[in-house]
Amino acid sequence: MEATPHSVNGDIAKMIRSAPRRRPIFPSVTRTTPMVAVVLAGLALGACQPVIRTHGFMPSKDEIAQLQPGVQTREDVRAILGAPATTGTFETDTWYYIQRRTSTIAFYSADVTEQDVLGLRFGADGRLADVLRFGLDDARQVSYVDRVTPTSGNELTVLEQFVGNIGRFNSDPSATNPGNPSGMGRPR
């Protein structure tokens, strides 16, 4: 019987169908791969959730409402609100209570989302003179300078330091002194 193109194709198709199927080398890996991908995607999305931190202390509105300028002394205010976060640098008669809320996403730097400052100014007689409130809009942005103060003296390269140390070490243990029992690193 002579082979026709259709019979050859049919024979090849039968051979392909009857050939044993290859099993995966790691069948459990192929089943768990989609599950692992879903779990990793969930963890990655969870890492994008911002971390909110609150720093400092702000008295409650009820405590602030108890303050009466001209009536209360420093001791009275400390009994109501507690110790201040800081006092004025140049005007020690001003107390500050500061609270700041920051938001950090992943590895980025923190952004200030809220800032409340309560300033209490006391008069010369020690009584509360004024109650001041400041928010994030009142804050000033300070730009820091990244300069480095140079040190005086020689600035040696790594090669100069290495070559300069050759011959400065003594391997003779008998050549020790009380301050340097190993004898190593002693300048000549």
mmCIF file of N, CA and C in Angstrom, residues 50-129:
data_model
loop_
_atom_site.group_PDB
_atom_site.id
_atom_site.type_symbol
_atom_site.label_atom_id
_atom_site.label_comp_id
_atom_site.label_asym_id
_atom_site.label_seq_id
_atom_site.Cartn_x
_atom_site.Cartn_y
_atom_site.Cartn_z
ATOM 1 N N PRO A 50 0.914 53.284 53.760
ATOM 2 C CA PRO A 50 1.720 54.256 54.504
ATOM 3 C C PRO A 50 1.766 53.927 55.995
ATOM 4 N N VAL A 51 2.909 54.214 56.605
ATOM 5 C CA VAL A 51 3.087 54.060 58.044
ATOM 6 C C VAL A 51 2.879 55.439 58.658
ATOM 7 N N ILE A 52 1.885 55.552 59.535
ATOM 8 C CA ILE A 52 1.549 56.820 60.172
ATOM 9 C C ILE A 52 2.155 56.820 61.571
ATOM 10 N N ARG A 53 2.922 57.862 61.880
ATOM 11 C CA ARG A 53 3.533 57.971 63.208
ATOM 12 C C ARG A 53 3.165 59.318 63.807
ATOM 13 N N THR A 54 2.905 59.307 65.102
ATOM 14 C CA THR A 54 2.604 60.532 65.830
ATOM 15 C C THR A 54 3.722 60.769 66.831
ATOM 16 N N HIS A 55 4.303 61.963 66.801
ATOM 17 C CA HIS A 55 5.390 62.329 67.696
ATOM 18 C C HIS A 55 4.959 63.536 68.517
ATOM 19 N N GLY A 56 5.340 63.547 69.773
ATOM 20 C CA GLY A 56 5.050 64.683 70.627
ATOM 21 C C GLY A 56 3.762 64.502 71.405
ATOM 22 N N PHE A 57 3.361 65.588 72.084
ATOM 23 C CA PHE A 57 2.173 65.560 72.934
ATOM 24 C C PHE A 57 1.414 66.865 72.772
ATOM 25 N N MET A 58 0.120 66.737 72.543
ATOM 26 C CA MET A 58 -0.759 67.896 72.472
ATOM 27 C C MET A 58 -1.869 67.674 73.496
ATOM 28 N N PRO A 59 -2.047 68.618 74.420
ATOM 29 C CA PRO A 59 -3.138 68.476 75.393
ATOM 30 C C PRO A 59 -4.497 68.443 74.693
ATOM 31 N N SER A 60 -5.466 67.845 75.354
ATOM 32 C CA SER A 60 -6.809 67.750 74.775
ATOM 33 C C SER A 60 -7.473 69.129 74.756
ATOM 34 N N LYS A 61 -8.534 69.239 73.970
ATOM 35 C CA LYS A 61 -9.263 70.512 73.871
ATOM 36 C C LYS A 61 -9.861 70.900 75.221
ATOM 37 N N ASP A 62 -10.292 69.911 75.995
ATOM 38 C CA ASP A 62 -10.856 70.199 77.322
ATOM 39 C C ASP A 62 -9.798 70.788 78.253
ATOM 40 N N GLU A 63 -8.580 70.240 78.180
ATOM 41 C CA GLU A 63 -7.504 70.763 79.025
ATOM 42 C C GLU A 63 -7.123 72.181 78.604
ATOM 43 N N ILE A 64 -7.086 72.420 77.304
ATOM 44 C CA ILE A 64 -6.742 73.758 76.814
ATOM 45 C C ILE A 64 -7.834 74.760 77.191
ATOM 46 N N ALA A 65 -9.080 74.311 77.205
ATOM 47 C CA ALA A 65 -10.196 75.196 77.566
ATOM 48 C C ALA A 65 -10.121 75.636 79.029
ATOM 49 N N GLN A 66 -9.419 74.893 79.874
ATOM 50 C CA GLN A 66 -9.286 75.253 81.291
ATOM 51 C C GLN A 66 -8.314 76.413 81.516
ATOM 52 N N LEU A 67 -7.529 76.748 80.492
ATOM 53 C CA LEU A 67 -6.533 77.806 80.650
ATOM 54 C C LEU A 67 -7.205 79.173 80.657
ATOM 55 N N GLN A 68 -6.806 80.004 81.614
ATOM 56 C CA GLN A 68 -7.365 81.352 81.739
ATOM 57 C C GLN A 68 -6.216 82.357 81.815
ATOM 58 N N PRO A 69 -5.962 83.082 80.707
ATOM 59 C CA PRO A 69 -4.880 84.073 80.736
ATOM 60 C C PRO A 69 -5.115 85.121 81.823
ATOM 61 N N GLY A 70 -4.020 85.501 82.482
ATOM 62 C CA GLY A 70 -4.079 86.500 83.545
ATOM 63 C C GLY A 70 -4.424 85.920 84.895
ATOM 64 N N VAL A 71 -4.855 84.660 84.972
ATOM 65 C CA VAL A 71 -5.282 84.066 86.236
ATOM 66 C C VAL A 71 -4.293 83.003 86.714
ATOM 67 N N GLN A 72 -3.903 82.102 85.828
ATOM 68 C CA GLN A 72 -3.107 80.943 86.234
ATOM 69 C C GLN A 72 -1.606 81.209 86.161
ATOM 70 N N THR A 73 -0.879 80.574 87.077
ATOM 71 C CA THR A 73 0.578 80.680 87.118
ATOM 72 C C THR A 73 1.195 79.504 86.357
ATOM 73 N N ARG A 74 2.534 79.511 86.271
ATOM 74 C CA ARG A 74 3.235 78.401 85.609
ATOM 75 C C ARG A 74 2.914 77.067 86.289
ATOM 76 N N GLU A 75 2.888 77.072 87.604
ATOM 77 C CA GLU A 75 2.610 75.836 88.340
ATOM 78 C C GLU A 75 1.194 75.335 88.058
ATOM 79 N N ASP A 76 0.239 76.260 87.955
ATOM 80 C CA ASP A 76 -1.141 75.870 87.640
ATOM 81 C C ASP A 76 -1.211 75.237 86.243
ATOM 82 N N VAL A 77 -0.538 75.864 85.283
ATOM 83 C CA VAL A 77 -0.552 75.355 83.909
ATOM 84 C C VAL A 77 0.125 73.988 83.851
ATOM 85 N N ARG A 78 1.241 73.821 84.569
ATOM 86 C CA ARG A 78 1.934 72.533 84.584
ATOM 87 C C ARG A 78 1.043 71.453 85.205
ATOM 88 N N ALA A 79 0.252 71.809 86.209
ATOM 89 C CA ALA A 79 -0.655 70.834 86.829
ATOM 90 C C ALA A 79 -1.768 70.425 85.865
ATOM 91 N N ILE A 80 -2.217 71.342 85.008
ATOM 92 C CA ILE A 80 -3.304 71.041 84.068
ATOM 93 C C ILE A 80 -2.784 70.290 82.845
ATOM 94 N N LEU A 81 -1.709 70.801 82.228
ATOM 95 C CA LEU A 81 -1.242 70.266 80.947
ATOM 96 C C LEU A 81 -0.043 69.330 81.053
ATOM 97 N N GLY A 82 0.697 69.416 82.133
ATOM 98 C CA GLY A 82 1.939 68.654 82.230
ATOM 99 C C GLY A 82 3.096 69.503 81.747
ATOM 100 N N ALA A 83 4.275 68.916 81.748
ATOM 101 C CA ALA A 83 5.478 69.642 81.354
ATOM 102 C C ALA A 83 5.449 69.936 79.856
ATOM 103 N N PRO A 84 5.980 71.091 79.449
ATOM 104 C CA PRO A 84 5.993 71.422 78.020
ATOM 105 C C PRO A 84 7.042 70.602 77.272
ATOM 106 N N ALA A 85 6.865 70.498 75.963
ATOM 107 C CA ALA A 85 7.845 69.800 75.134
ATOM 108 C C ALA A 85 9.144 70.591 75.082
ATOM 109 N N THR A 86 9.037 71.900 75.032
ATOM 110 C CA THR A 86 10.221 72.760 74.999
ATOM 111 C C THR A 86 9.825 74.157 75.447
ATOM 112 N N THR A 87 10.832 74.952 75.734
ATOM 113 C CA THR A 87 10.594 76.356 76.057
ATOM 114 C C THR A 87 11.276 77.193 74.987
ATOM 115 N N GLY A 88 10.950 78.464 74.960
ATOM 116 C CA GLY A 88 11.540 79.342 73.962
ATOM 117 C C GLY A 88 13.049 79.442 74.123
ATOM 118 N N THR A 89 13.754 79.516 73.015
ATOM 119 C CA THR A 89 15.213 79.602 73.058
ATOM 120 C C THR A 89 15.661 80.941 73.611
ATOM 121 N N PHE A 90 15.069 82.003 73.128
ATOM 122 C CA PHE A 90 15.463 83.333 73.565
ATOM 123 C C PHE A 90 14.482 83.905 74.578
ATOM 124 N N GLU A 91 13.273 83.415 74.574
ATOM 125 C CA GLU A 91 12.260 83.866 75.526
ATOM 126 C C GLU A 91 11.861 82.662 76.372
ATOM 127 N N THR A 92 12.492 82.496 77.523
ATOM 128 C CA THR A 92 12.201 81.319 78.352
ATOM 129 C C THR A 92 10.837 81.418 79.022
ATOM 130 N N ASP A 93 10.154 82.532 78.844
ATOM 131 C CA ASP A 93 8.823 82.666 79.425
ATOM 132 C C ASP A 93 7.740 82.166 78.469
ATOM 133 N N THR A 94 8.131 81.428 77.415
ATOM 134 C CA THR A 94 7.173 80.839 76.479
ATOM 135 C C THR A 94 7.344 79.331 76.490
ATOM 136 N N TRP A 95 6.240 78.628 76.690
ATOM 137 C CA TRP A 95 6.241 77.158 76.683
ATOM 138 C C TRP A 95 5.584 76.682 75.399
ATOM 139 N N TYR A 96 6.074 75.552 74.886
ATOM 140 C CA TYR A 96 5.512 74.977 73.665
ATOM 141 C C TYR A 96 5.154 73.512 73.882
ATOM 142 N N TYR A 97 3.963 73.152 73.431
ATOM 143 C CA TYR A 97 3.517 71.756 73.360
ATOM 144 C C TYR A 97 3.388 71.448 71.869
ATOM 145 N N ILE A 98 4.095 70.435 71.407
ATOM 146 C CA ILE A 98 4.200 70.179 69.969
ATOM 147 C C ILE A 98 3.799 68.746 69.663
ATOM 148 N N GLN A 99 2.984 68.591 68.632
ATOM 149 C CA GLN A 99 2.626 67.257 68.143
ATOM 150 C C GLN A 99 2.707 67.267 66.621
ATOM 151 N N ARG A 100 3.307 66.208 66.073
ATOM 152 C CA ARG A 100 3.482 66.106 64.622
ATOM 153 C C ARG A 100 3.099 64.702 64.183
ATOM 154 N N ARG A 101 2.394 64.629 63.065
ATOM 155 C CA ARG A 101 2.022 63.334 62.475
ATOM 156 C C ARG A 101 2.701 63.220 61.118
ATOM 157 N N THR A 102 3.414 62.096 60.912
ATOM 158 C CA THR A 102 4.126 61.876 59.655
ATOM 159 C C THR A 102 3.604 60.623 58.973
ATOM 160 N N SER A 103 3.774 60.588 57.666
ATOM 161 C CA SER A 103 3.364 59.447 56.853
ATOM 162 C C SER A 103 4.560 59.015 56.012
ATOM 163 N N THR A 104 4.891 57.720 56.092
ATOM 164 C CA THR A 104 6.019 57.179 55.337
ATOM 165 C C THR A 104 5.518 56.035 54.474
ATOM 166 N N ILE A 105 5.839 56.071 53.191
ATOM 167 C CA ILE A 105 5.471 54.989 52.278
ATOM 168 C C ILE A 105 6.748 54.300 51.837
ATOM 169 N N ALA A 106 6.804 53.004 52.073
ATOM 170 C CA ALA A 106 7.926 52.139 51.685
ATOM 171 C C ALA A 106 9.235 52.724 52.188
ATOM 172 N N PHE A 107 10.174 52.971 51.304
ATOM 173 C CA PHE A 107 11.503 53.432 51.696
ATOM 174 C C PHE A 107 11.689 54.930 51.488
ATOM 175 N N TYR A 108 10.621 55.647 51.181
ATOM 176 C CA TYR A 108 10.725 57.088 50.966
ATOM 177 C C TYR A 108 10.828 57.811 52.305
ATOM 178 N N SER A 109 11.268 59.068 52.275
ATOM 179 C CA SER A 109 11.375 59.837 53.508
ATOM 180 C C SER A 109 9.978 60.229 53.991
ATOM 181 N N ALA A 110 9.884 60.514 55.277
ATOM 182 C CA ALA A 110 8.599 60.813 55.902
ATOM 183 C C ALA A 110 8.096 62.187 55.467
ATOM 184 N N ASP A 111 6.792 62.286 55.256
ATOM 185 C CA ASP A 111 6.138 63.552 54.948
ATOM 186 C C ASP A 111 5.316 63.965 56.159
ATOM 187 N N VAL A 112 5.405 65.224 56.548
ATOM 188 C CA VAL A 112 4.617 65.732 57.664
ATOM 189 C C VAL A 112 3.207 65.991 57.158
ATOM 190 N N THR A 113 2.218 65.305 57.751
ATOM 191 C CA THR A 113 0.829 65.481 57.329
ATOM 192 C C THR A 113 0.073 66.431 58.246
ATOM 193 N N GLU A 114 0.426 66.462 59.528
ATOM 194 C CA GLU A 114 -0.219 67.368 60.487
ATOM 195 C C GLU A 114 0.829 67.864 61.466
ATOM 196 N N GLN A 115 0.663 69.095 61.904
ATOM 197 C CA GLN A 115 1.531 69.622 62.953
ATOM 198 C C GLN A 115 0.731 70.624 63.758
ATOM 199 N N ASP A 116 0.699 70.431 65.062
ATOM 200 C CA ASP A 116 0.005 71.343 65.968
ATOM 201 C C ASP A 116 0.999 71.827 67.009
ATOM 202 N N VAL A 117 1.018 73.127 67.228
ATOM 203 C CA VAL A 117 1.880 73.725 68.243
ATOM 204 C C VAL A 117 1.013 74.616 69.116
ATOM 205 N N LEU A 118 1.096 74.399 70.421
ATOM 206 C CA LEU A 118 0.410 75.238 71.396
ATOM 207 C C LEU A 118 1.485 76.034 72.114
ATOM 208 N N GLY A 119 1.423 77.350 71.988
ATOM 209 C CA GLY A 119 2.388 78.221 72.655
ATOM 210 C C GLY A 119 1.717 78.941 73.806
ATOM 211 N N LEU A 120 2.352 78.907 74.957
ATOM 212 C CA LEU A 120 1.835 79.595 76.144
ATOM 213 C C LEU A 120 2.871 80.624 76.574
ATOM 214 N N ARG A 121 2.474 81.899 76.552
ATOM 215 C CA ARG A 121 3.391 82.971 76.929
ATOM 216 C C ARG A 121 3.022 83.449 78.333
ATOM 217 N N PHE A 122 4.047 83.557 79.174
ATOM 218 C CA PHE A 122 3.848 84.009 80.550
ATOM 219 C C PHE A 122 4.395 85.420 80.697
ATOM 220 N N GLY A 123 3.737 86.200 81.528
ATOM 221 C CA GLY A 123 4.161 87.576 81.780
ATOM 222 C C GLY A 123 5.280 87.629 82.801
ATOM 223 N N ALA A 124 5.724 88.860 83.095
ATOM 224 C CA ALA A 124 6.806 89.064 84.066
ATOM 225 C C ALA A 124 6.390 88.628 85.461
ATOM 226 N N ASP A 125 5.077 88.657 85.738
ATOM 227 C CA ASP A 125 4.587 88.244 87.056
ATOM 228 C C ASP A 125 4.432 86.727 87.176
ATOM 229 N N GLY A 126 4.731 85.972 86.091
ATOM 230 C CA GLY A 126 4.644 84.513 86.145
ATOM 231 C C GLY A 126 3.263 83.978 85.825
ATOM 232 N N ARG A 127 2.338 84.847 85.445
ATOM 233 C CA ARG A 127 0.987 84.403 85.105
ATOM 234 C C ARG A 127 0.863 84.221 83.592
ATOM 235 N N LEU A 128 -0.049 83.347 83.195
ATOM 236 C CA LEU A 128 -0.296 83.076 81.781
ATOM 237 C C LEU A 128 -0.803 84.348 81.109
ATOM 238 N N ALA A 129 -0.100 84.791 80.071
ATOM 239 C CA ALA A 129 -0.467 86.031 79.391
ATOM 240 C C ALA A 129 -1.187 85.769 78.078
#
